mmCIF file of C-alpha atoms in Angstrom:
data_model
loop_
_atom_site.group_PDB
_atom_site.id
_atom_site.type_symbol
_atom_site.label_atom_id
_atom_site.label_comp_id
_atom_site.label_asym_id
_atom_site.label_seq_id
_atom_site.Cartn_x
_atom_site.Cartn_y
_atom_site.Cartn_z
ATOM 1 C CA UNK A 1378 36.154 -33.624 -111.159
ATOM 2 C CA UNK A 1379 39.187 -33.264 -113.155
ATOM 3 C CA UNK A 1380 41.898 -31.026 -111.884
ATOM 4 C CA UNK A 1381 42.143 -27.600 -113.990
ATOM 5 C CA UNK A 1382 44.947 -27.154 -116.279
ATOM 6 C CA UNK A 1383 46.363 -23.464 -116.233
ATOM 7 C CA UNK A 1384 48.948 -23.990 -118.442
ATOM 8 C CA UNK A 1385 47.186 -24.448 -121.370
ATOM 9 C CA UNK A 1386 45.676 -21.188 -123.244
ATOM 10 C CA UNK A 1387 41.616 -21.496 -122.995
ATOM 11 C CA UNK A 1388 39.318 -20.154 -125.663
ATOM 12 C CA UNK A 1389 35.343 -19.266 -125.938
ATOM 13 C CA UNK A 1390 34.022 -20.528 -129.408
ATOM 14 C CA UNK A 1391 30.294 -19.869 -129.913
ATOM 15 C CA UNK A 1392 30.212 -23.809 -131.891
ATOM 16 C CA UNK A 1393 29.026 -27.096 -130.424
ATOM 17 C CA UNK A 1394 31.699 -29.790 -129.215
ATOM 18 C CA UNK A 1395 32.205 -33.080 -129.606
ATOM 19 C CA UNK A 1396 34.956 -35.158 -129.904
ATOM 20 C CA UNK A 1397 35.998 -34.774 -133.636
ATOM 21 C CA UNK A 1398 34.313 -31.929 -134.319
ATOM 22 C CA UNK A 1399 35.801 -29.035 -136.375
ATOM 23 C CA UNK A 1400 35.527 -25.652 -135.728
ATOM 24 C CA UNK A 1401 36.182 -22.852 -137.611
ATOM 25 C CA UNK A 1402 37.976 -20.141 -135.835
ATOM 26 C CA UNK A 1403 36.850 -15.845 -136.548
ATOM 27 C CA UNK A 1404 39.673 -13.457 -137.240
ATOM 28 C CA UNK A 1405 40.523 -11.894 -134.189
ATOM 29 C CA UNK A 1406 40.853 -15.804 -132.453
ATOM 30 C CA UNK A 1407 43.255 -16.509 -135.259
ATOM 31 C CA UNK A 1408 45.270 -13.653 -134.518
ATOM 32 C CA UNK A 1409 45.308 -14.107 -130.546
ATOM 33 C CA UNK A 1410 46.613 -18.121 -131.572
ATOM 34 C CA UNK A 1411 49.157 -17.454 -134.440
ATOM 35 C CA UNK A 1412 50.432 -13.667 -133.434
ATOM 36 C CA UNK A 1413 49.853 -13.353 -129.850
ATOM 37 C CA UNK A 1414 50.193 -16.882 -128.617
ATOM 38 C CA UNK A 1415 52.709 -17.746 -131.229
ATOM 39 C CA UNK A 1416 51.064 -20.852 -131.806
ATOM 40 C CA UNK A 1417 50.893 -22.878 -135.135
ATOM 41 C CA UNK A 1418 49.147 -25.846 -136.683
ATOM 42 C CA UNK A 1419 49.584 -28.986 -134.300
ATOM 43 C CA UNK A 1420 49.739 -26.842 -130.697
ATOM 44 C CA UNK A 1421 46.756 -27.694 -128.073
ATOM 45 C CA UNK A 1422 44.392 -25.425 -126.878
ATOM 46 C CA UNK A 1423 41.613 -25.664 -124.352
ATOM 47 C CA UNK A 1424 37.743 -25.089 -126.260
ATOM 48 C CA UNK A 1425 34.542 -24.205 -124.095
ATOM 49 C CA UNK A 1426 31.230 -22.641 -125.015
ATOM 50 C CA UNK A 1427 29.357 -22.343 -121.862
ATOM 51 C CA UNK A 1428 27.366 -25.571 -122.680
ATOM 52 C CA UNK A 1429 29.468 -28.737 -123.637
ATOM 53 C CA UNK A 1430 32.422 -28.718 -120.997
ATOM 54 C CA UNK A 1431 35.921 -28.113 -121.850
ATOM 55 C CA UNK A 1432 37.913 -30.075 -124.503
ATOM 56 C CA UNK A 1433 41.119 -30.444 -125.677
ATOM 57 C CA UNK A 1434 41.681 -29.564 -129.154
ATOM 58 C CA UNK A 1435 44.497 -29.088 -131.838
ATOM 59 C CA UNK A 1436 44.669 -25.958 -134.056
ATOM 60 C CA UNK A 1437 44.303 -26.543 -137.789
ATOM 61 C CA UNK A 1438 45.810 -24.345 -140.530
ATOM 62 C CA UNK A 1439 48.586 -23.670 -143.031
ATOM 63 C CA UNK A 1440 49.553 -20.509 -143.029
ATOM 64 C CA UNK A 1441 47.939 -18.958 -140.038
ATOM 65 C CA UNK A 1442 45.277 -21.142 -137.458
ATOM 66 C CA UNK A 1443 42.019 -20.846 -139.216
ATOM 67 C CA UNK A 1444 40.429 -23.920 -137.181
ATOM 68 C CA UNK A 1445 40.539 -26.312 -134.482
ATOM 69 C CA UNK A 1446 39.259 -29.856 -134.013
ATOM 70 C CA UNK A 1447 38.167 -31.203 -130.816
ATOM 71 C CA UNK A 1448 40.089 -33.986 -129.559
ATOM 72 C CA UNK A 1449 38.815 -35.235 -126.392
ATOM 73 C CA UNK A 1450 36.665 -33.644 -122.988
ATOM 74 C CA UNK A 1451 38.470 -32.678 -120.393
ATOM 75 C CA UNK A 1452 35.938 -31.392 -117.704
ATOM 76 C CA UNK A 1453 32.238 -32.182 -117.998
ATOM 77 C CA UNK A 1454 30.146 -28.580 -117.705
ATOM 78 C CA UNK A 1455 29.136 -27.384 -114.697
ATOM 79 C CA UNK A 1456 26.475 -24.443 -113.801
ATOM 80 C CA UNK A 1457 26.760 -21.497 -111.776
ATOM 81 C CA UNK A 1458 24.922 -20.706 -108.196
ATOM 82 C CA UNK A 1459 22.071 -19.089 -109.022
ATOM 83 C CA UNK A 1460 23.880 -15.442 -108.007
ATOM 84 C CA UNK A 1461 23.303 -12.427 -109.737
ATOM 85 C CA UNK A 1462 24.740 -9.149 -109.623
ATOM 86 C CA UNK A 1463 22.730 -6.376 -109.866
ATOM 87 C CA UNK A 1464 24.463 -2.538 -109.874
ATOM 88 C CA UNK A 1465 24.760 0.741 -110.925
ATOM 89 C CA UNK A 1466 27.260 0.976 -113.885
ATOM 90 C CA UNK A 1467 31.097 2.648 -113.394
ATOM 91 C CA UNK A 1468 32.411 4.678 -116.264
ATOM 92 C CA UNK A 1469 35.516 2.520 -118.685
ATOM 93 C CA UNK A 1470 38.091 0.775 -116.591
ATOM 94 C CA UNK A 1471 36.353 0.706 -113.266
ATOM 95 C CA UNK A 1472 33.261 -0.944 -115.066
ATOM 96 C CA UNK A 1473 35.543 -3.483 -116.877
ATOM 97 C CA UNK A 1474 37.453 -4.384 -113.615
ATOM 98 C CA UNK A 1475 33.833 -4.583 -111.881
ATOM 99 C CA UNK A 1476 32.545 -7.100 -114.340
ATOM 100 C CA UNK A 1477 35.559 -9.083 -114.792
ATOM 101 C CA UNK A 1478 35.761 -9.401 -110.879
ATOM 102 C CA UNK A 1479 32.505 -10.528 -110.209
ATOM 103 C CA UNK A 1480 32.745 -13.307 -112.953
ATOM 104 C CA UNK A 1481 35.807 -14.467 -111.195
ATOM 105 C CA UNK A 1482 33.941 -14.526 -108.296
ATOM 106 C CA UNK A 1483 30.847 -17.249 -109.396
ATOM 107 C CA UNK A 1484 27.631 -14.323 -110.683
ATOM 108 C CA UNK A 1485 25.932 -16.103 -113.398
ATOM 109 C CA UNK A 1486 24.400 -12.972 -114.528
ATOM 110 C CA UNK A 1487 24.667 -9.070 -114.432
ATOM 111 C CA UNK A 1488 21.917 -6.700 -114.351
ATOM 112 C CA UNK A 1489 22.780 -2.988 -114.892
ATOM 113 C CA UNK A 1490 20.656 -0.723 -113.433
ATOM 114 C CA UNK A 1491 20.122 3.099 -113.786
ATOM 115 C CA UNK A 1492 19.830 5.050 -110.358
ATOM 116 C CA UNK A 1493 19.074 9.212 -109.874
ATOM 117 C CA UNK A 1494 23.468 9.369 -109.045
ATOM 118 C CA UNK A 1495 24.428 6.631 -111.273
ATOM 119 C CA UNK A 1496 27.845 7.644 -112.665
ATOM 120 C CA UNK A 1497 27.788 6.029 -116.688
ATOM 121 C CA UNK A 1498 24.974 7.950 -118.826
ATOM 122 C CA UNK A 1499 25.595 5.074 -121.906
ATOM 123 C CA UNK A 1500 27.027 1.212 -120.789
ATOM 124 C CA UNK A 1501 28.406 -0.948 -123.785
ATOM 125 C CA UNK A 1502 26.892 -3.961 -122.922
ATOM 126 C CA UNK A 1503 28.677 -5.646 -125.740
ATOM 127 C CA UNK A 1504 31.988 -4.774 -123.839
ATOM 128 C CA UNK A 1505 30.620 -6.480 -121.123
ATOM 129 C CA UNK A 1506 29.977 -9.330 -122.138
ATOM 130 C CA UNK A 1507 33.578 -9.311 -124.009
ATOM 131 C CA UNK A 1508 35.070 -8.647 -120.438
ATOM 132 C CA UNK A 1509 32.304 -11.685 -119.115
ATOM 133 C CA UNK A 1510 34.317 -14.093 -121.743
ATOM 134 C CA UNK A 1511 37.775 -12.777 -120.964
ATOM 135 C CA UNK A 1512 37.360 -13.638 -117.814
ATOM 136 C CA UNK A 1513 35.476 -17.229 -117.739
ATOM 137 C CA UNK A 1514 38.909 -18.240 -120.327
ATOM 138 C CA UNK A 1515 41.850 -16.356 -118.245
ATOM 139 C CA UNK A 1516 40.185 -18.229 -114.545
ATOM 140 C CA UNK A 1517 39.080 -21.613 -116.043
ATOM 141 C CA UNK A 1518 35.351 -20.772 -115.853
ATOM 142 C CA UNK A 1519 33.163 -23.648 -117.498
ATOM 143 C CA UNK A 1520 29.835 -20.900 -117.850
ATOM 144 C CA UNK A 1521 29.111 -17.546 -119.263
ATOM 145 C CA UNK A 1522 27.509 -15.971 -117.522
ATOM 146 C CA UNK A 1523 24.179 -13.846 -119.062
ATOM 147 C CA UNK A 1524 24.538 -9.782 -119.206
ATOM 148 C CA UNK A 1525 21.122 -7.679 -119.600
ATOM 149 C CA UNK A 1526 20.515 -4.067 -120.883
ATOM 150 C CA UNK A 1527 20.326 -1.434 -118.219
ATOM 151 C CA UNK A 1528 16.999 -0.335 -117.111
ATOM 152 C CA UNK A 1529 15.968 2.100 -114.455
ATOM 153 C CA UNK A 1530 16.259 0.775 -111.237
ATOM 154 C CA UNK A 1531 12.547 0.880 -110.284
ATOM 155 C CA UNK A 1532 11.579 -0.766 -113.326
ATOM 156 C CA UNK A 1533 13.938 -3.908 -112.728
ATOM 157 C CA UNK A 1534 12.608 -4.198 -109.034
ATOM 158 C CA UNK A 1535 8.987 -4.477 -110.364
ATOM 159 C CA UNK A 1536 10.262 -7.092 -112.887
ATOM 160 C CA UNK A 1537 12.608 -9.029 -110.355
ATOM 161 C CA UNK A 1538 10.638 -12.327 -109.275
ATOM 162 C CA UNK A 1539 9.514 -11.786 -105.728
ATOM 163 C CA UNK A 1540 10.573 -15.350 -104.712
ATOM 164 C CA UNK A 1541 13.957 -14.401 -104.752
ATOM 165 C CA UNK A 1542 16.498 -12.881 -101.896
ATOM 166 C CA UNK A 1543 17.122 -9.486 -102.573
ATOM 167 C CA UNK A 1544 20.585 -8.740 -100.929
ATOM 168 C CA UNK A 1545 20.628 -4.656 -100.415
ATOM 169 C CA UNK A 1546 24.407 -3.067 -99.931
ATOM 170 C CA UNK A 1547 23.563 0.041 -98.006
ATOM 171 C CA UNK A 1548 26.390 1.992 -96.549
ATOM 172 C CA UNK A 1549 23.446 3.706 -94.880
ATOM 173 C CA UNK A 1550 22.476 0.214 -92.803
ATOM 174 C CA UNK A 1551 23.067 0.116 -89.255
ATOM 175 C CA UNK A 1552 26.636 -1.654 -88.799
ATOM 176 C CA UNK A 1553 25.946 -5.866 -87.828
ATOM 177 C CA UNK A 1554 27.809 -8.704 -88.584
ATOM 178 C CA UNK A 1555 27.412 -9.133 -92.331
ATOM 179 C CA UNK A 1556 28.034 -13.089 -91.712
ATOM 180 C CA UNK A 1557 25.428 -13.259 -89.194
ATOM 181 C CA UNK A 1558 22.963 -11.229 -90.914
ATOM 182 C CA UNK A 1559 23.629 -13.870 -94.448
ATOM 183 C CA UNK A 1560 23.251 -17.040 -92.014
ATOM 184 C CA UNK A 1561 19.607 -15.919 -90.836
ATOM 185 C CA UNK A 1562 18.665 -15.703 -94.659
ATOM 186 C CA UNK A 1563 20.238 -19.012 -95.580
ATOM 187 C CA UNK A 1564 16.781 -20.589 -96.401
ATOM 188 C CA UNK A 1565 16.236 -18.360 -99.562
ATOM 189 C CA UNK A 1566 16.306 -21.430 -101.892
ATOM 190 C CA UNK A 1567 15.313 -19.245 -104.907
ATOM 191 C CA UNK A 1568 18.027 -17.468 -106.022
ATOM 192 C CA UNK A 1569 20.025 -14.424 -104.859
ATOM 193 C CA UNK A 1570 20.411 -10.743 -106.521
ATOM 194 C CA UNK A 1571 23.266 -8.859 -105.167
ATOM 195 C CA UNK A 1572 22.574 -4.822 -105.482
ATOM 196 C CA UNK A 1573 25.662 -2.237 -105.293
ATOM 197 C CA UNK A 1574 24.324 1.593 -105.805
ATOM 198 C CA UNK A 1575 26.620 4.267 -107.729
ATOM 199 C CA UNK A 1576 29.397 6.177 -106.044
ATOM 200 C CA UNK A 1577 27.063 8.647 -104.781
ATOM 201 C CA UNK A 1578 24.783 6.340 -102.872
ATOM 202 C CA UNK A 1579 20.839 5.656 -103.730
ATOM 203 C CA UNK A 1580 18.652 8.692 -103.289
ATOM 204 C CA UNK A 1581 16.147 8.597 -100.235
ATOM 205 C CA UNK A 1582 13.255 7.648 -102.468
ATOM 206 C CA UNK A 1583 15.511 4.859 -103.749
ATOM 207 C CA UNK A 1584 16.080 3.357 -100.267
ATOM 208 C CA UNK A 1585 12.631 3.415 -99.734
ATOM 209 C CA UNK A 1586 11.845 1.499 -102.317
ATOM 210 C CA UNK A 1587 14.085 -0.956 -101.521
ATOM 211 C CA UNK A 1588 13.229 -1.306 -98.201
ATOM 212 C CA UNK A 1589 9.566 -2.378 -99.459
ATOM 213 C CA UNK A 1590 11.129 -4.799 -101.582
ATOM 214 C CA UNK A 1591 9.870 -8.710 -100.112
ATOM 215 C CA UNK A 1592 12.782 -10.924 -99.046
ATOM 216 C CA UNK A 1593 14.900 -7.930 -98.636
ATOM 217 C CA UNK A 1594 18.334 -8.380 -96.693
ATOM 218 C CA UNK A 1595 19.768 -5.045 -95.855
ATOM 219 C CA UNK A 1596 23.476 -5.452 -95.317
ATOM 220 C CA UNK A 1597 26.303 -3.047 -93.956
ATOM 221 C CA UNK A 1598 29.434 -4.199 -95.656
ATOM 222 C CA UNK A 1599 32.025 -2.746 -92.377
ATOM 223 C CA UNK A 1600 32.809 0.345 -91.103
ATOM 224 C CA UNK A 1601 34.748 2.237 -93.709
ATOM 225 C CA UNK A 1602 33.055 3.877 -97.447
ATOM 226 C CA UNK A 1603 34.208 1.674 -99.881
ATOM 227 C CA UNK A 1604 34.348 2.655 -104.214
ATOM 228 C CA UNK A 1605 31.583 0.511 -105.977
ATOM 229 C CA UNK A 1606 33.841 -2.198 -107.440
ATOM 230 C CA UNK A 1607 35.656 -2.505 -104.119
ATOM 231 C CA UNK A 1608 32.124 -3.179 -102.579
ATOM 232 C CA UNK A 1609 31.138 -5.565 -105.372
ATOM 233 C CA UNK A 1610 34.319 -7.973 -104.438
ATOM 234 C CA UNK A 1611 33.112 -7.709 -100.809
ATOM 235 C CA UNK A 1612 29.959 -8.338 -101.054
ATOM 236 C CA UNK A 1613 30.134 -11.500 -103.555
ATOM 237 C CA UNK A 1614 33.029 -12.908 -101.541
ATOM 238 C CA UNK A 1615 30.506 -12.794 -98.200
ATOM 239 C CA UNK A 1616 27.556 -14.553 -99.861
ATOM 240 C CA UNK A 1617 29.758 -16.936 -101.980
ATOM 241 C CA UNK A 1618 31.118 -17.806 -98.774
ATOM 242 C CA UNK A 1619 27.695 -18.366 -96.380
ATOM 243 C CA UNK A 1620 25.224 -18.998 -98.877
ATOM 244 C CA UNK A 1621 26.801 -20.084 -102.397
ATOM 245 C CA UNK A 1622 29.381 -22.420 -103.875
ATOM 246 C CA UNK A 1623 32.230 -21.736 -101.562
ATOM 247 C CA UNK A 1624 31.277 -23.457 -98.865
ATOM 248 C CA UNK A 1625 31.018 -26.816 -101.252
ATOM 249 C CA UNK A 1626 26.753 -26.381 -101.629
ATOM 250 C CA UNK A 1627 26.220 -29.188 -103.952
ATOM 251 C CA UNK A 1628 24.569 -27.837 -107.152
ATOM 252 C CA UNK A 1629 20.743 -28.546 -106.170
ATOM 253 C CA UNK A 1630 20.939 -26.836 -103.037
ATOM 254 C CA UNK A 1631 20.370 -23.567 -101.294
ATOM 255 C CA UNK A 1632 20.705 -20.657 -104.329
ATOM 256 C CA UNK A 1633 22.612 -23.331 -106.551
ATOM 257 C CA UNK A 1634 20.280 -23.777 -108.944
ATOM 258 C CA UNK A 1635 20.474 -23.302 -113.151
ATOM 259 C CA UNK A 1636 18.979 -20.392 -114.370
ATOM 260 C CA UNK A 1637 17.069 -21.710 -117.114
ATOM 261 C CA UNK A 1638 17.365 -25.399 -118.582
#
């Protein structure tokens, strides 16, 4: 695969691409490219959409970029392990670090959930998926990857397919060897949901009905407390690394597989 260019500034358009394609460019990319960037008529930029791969293309525009046209593909698309992460939403900053950091770290999708000592009362979902974009351009990211409304916890583990490996953080959990515990399950082959609770923990009732949850992996993530977005870079860094991409899974194997065609 071709190597990744980092120089080069990256941006999400919501057009298809092709090689001489134009597309026209909304008003806040135009200002990141002329006012931000500095960047005129002529200058390269890097174009992805989450489908097509990434291209090279040229910005177009007289007095301020207004378009670009696709020159020529640099990386063929790829698709994400199927990963998701599933949590209990953090109030402003916190939440935008959490989502940002688990893009960075390969989820194709996050699933906000409501629990009895879940932090957020409202979640902009739109911000999310912003923060999902910023990320996939600032860490050379090929997909985007899908962000759902929050629902009450009890209601998404009814609607949850029952096929797939439910991965339970519990600071309650008895204290094993979280690689261990990840290599017994590495036969899921149906996908993987990652759950993080609020700050205050799940309630009793909560546990329990996690605990009757098929395909359930309880997991300990180490000795100390940790703050829910600290946990969420844990946790996605141990199953990336034992059961998803990092350990070079090719993509038709173990939880690598597309979410929907």
């Amino acid at each position: 695969m071709p190597s990744h260019d980092f120089r080069a500034p990256r941006l999400f358009v919501d057009a298809p691409l092709a090689q001489d394609a134009r597309v026209a460019l909304d008003r806040d990319q135009s200002n990141y490219l002329g006012n931000v960037l500095r960047l005129a008529a002529g200058a390269e930029v890097l174009a992805f959409n989450g489908r097509d791969g990434e291209w090279q293309a040229a910005i177009e525009g007289r007095k301020r970029p207004d378009g670009l046209v696709i020159l020529q593909q640099t990386r063929p698309q790829d698709r994400l392990a199927d990963l998701a992460y599933v949590f209990a939403p953090l109030k402003h900053a916190r939440l935008d670090y959490m989502v940002q950091k688990a893009i960075e770290m390969g989820a194709a999708a996050l699933h906000p959930v409501l629990t009895r000592f879940t932090q957020a009362s409202r979640v902009n979902t739109e911000r999310m998926r912003a923060n999902v974009v910023e990320a996939a351009e600032q860490c050379g990211i090929l997909s985007i990857a899908t962000v759902t409304e929050p629902v009450p916890l009890e209601r998404y583990l009814g609607q949850r397919p029952a096929d797939r490996l439910l991965i339970f953080c519990d600071e309650a959990a008895e204290l094993e060897n979280p690689i261990q515990s990840l290599q017994a399950a590495r036969a899921a082959g149906h996908g993987i949901d990652v759950l993080i609770g609020p700050e205050g923990g799940f309630a009793e009732e909560e546990r329990a009905l996690l605990l009757r949850q098929p395909k359930i992996l309880r997991l300990a993530l180490g000795p100390r407390i940790m703050r829910a977005d600290t946990a969420a870079v844990a946790a996605l860094a141990l199953v990336q690394a034992v059961l998803g991409d990092w350990g070079g899974n090719p993509p038709d194997a173990g939880i690598a597989r597309p979410l929907s065609d």
